[in-house]
XYZ file of C-alpha atoms in Angstrom:
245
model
C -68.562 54.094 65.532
C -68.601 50.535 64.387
C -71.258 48.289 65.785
C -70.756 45.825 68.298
C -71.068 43.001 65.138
C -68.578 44.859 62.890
C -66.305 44.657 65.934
C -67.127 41.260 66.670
C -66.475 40.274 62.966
C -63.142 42.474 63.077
C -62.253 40.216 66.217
C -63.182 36.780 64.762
C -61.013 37.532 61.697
C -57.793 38.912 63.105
C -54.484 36.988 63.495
C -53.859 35.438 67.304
C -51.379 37.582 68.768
C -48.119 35.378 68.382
C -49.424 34.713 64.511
C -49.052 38.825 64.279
C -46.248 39.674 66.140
C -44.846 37.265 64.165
C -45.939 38.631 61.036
C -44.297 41.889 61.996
C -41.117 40.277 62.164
C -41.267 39.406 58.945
C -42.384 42.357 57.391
C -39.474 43.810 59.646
C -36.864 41.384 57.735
C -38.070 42.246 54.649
C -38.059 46.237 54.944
C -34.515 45.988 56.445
C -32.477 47.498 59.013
C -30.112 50.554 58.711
C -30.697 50.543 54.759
C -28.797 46.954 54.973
C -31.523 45.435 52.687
C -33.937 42.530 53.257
C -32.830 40.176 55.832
C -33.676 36.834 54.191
C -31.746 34.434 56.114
C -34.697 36.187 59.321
C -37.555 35.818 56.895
C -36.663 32.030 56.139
C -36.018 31.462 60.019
C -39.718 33.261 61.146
C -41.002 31.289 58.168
C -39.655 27.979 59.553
C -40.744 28.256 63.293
C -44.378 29.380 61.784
C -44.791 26.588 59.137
C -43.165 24.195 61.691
C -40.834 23.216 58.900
C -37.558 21.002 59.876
C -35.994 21.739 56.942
C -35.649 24.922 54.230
C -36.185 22.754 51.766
C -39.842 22.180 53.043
C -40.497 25.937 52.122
C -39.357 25.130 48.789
C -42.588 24.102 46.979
C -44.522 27.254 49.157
C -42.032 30.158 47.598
C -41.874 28.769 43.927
C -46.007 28.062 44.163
C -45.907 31.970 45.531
C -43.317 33.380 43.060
C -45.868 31.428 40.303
C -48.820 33.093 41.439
C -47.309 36.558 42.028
C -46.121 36.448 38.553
C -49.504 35.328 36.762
C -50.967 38.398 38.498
C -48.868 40.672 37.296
C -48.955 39.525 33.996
C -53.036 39.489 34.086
C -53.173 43.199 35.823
C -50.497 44.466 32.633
C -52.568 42.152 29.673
C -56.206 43.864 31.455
C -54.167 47.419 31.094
C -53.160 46.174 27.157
C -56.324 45.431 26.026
C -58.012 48.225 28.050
C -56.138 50.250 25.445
C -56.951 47.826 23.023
C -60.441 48.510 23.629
C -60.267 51.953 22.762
C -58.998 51.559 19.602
C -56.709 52.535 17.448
C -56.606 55.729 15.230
C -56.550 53.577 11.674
C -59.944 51.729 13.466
C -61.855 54.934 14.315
C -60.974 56.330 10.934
C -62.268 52.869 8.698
C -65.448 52.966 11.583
C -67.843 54.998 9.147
C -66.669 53.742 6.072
C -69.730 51.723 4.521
C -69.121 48.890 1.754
C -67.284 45.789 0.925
C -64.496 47.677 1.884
C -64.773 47.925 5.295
C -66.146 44.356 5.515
C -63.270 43.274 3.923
C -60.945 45.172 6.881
C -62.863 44.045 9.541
C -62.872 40.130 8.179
C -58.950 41.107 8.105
C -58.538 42.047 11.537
C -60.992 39.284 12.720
C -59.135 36.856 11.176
C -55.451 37.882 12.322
C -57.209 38.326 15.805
C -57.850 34.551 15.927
C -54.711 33.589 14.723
C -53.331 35.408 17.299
C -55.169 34.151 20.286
C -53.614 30.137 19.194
C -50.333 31.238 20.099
C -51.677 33.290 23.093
C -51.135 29.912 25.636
C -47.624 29.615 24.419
C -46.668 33.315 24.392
C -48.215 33.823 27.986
C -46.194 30.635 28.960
C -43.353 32.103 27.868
C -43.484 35.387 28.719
C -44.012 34.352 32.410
C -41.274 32.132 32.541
C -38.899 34.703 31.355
C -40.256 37.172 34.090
C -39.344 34.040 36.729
C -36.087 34.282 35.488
C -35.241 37.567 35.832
C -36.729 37.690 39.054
C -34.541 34.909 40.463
C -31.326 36.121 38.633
C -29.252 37.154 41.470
C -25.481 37.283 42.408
C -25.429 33.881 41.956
C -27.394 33.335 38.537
C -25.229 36.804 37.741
C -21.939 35.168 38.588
C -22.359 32.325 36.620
C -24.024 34.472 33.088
C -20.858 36.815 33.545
C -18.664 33.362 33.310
C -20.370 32.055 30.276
C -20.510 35.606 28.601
C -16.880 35.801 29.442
C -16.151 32.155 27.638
C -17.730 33.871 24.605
C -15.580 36.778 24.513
C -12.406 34.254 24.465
C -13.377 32.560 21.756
C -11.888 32.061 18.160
C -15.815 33.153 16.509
C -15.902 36.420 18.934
C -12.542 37.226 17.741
C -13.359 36.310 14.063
C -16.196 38.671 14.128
C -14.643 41.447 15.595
C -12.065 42.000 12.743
C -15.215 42.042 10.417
C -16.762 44.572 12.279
C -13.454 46.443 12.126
C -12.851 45.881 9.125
C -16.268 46.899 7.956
C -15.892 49.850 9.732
C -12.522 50.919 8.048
C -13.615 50.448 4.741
C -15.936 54.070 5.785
C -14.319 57.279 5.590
C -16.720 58.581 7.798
C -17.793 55.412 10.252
C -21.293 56.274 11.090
C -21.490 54.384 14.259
C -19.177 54.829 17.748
C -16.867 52.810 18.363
C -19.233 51.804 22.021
C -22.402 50.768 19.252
C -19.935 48.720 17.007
C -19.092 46.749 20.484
C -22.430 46.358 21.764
C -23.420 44.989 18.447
C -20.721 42.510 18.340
C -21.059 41.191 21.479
C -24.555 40.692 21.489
C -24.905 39.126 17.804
C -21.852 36.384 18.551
C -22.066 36.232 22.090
C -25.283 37.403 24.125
C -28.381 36.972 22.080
C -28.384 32.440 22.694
C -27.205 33.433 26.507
C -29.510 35.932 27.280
C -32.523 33.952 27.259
C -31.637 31.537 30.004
C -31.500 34.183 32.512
C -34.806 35.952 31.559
C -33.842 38.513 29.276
C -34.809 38.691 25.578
C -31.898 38.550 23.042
C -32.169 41.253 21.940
C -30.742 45.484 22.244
C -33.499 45.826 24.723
C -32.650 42.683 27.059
C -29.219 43.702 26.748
C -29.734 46.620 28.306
C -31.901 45.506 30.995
C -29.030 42.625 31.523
C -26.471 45.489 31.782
C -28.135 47.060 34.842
C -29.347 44.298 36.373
C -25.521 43.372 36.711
C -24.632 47.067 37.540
C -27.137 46.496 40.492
C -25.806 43.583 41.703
C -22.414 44.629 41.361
C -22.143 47.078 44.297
C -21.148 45.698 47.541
C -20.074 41.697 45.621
C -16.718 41.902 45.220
C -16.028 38.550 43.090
C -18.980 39.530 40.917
C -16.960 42.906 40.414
C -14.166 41.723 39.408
C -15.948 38.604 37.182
C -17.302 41.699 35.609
C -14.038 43.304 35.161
C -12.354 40.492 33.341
C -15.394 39.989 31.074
C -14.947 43.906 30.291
C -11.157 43.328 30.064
C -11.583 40.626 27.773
C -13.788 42.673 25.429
C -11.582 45.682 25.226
C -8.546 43.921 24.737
C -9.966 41.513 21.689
C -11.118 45.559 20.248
C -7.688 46.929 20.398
C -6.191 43.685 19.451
C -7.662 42.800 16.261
């Protein structure tokens, strides 16, 4: 049993009872009802009345410091996993470990050295790498609506068009085309169109942020009708400069 201090200190430290009930409303709002998803427009509301905020916008500087802070800690709890492995070491490290001589001095001054040169870009990186996650994490059916529209600019352009005949052509010239005819798009559109776009929504320009654009979009897709069919034209677009050229 807990002693009457533990349940004094238990007491002193617990939410008045209108401060929890409502903080069960908004865990309520944000688990959802009926699988309809979070209720945000409830959340914002419970948030209001609590904060005694007269406007949304007053909640403003609270989410983005929270979204900030949320985001740092996830970054520090992956980088403490990274350089837990780090730690370890790698197989090339253990096997140079008992070598004796100038030439594992020589190694180890290496390493050393690239090791310092890579903690002066560390600020920047971390910087960056965080703001990309804050990107992705707001990128919603808004943010998706309006990358689809740009993306979909791209397609329609004279350059997008120029550089799918190349890739046709290029591909022609093979008797025996070692890519599909799905790779030779995905290629195209990302080296004319996606990989300056990409970035401003949080995803690296590159294959792999292409991919993680592509069902990011899928995800938001279901259930938004306009974004559906934004996405449809984009596709359309595509296909039709393909068979076209």
């Amino acid at each position: 049993k807990a002693s009457a201090a533990q349940r004094t200190e238990r007491q002193r430290t617990l939410p008045p009872a209108g401060m929890a009930a409502s903080w069960e409303t908004l865990r309520l709002t944000l688990e959802g009802a009926d699988g309809a998803g979070p209720d945000f427009a409830m959340a914002t509301t419970t948030m209001m009345n609590e904060l005694s905020c007269d406007s949304p916008t007053q909640l403003i500087p609270l989410l983005a410091g929270m979204l900030t802070e949320a985001i740092r800690r996830e970054d520090e709890e992956q980088s403490k996993k990274l350089a837990a492995r780090a730690r370890k070491g790698s197989a090339f490290g253990r096997y140079i470990a008992p070598v004796a001589g100038d030439i594992a001095e020589s190694i180890q001054a290496n390493l050393r050295e690239s090791a310092v040169a890579q903690s002066r870009e560390d600020a920047v990186a971390t910087a960056m790498r965080r703001r990309m996650r804050t990107l992705r994490v707001v990128f919603d059916e808004a943010a998706a609506a309006v990358a689809v529209g740009e993306f979909l600019e791209g397609y329609r352009s004279e350059s997008f068009a120029a550089a799918v005949q190349a890739a046709k052509a290029e591909r022609d010239s093979h008797t025996s085309p070692t890519s599909s005819f799905l790779a030779d798009i995905d290629s195209v559109c990302l080296r004319t169109v996606l990989r300056p776009l990409l970035p401003r929504y949080g995803f690296n320009g590159d294959a792999a942020g292409f991919a993680e654009m592509k069902t990011c979009l899928d995800a938001l897709v279901r259930g938004n009708h306009h974004l559906a069919a934004l996405k449809s034209d984009m596709n359309k677009a595509v296909l039709e400069t393909f068979h076209g050229a």
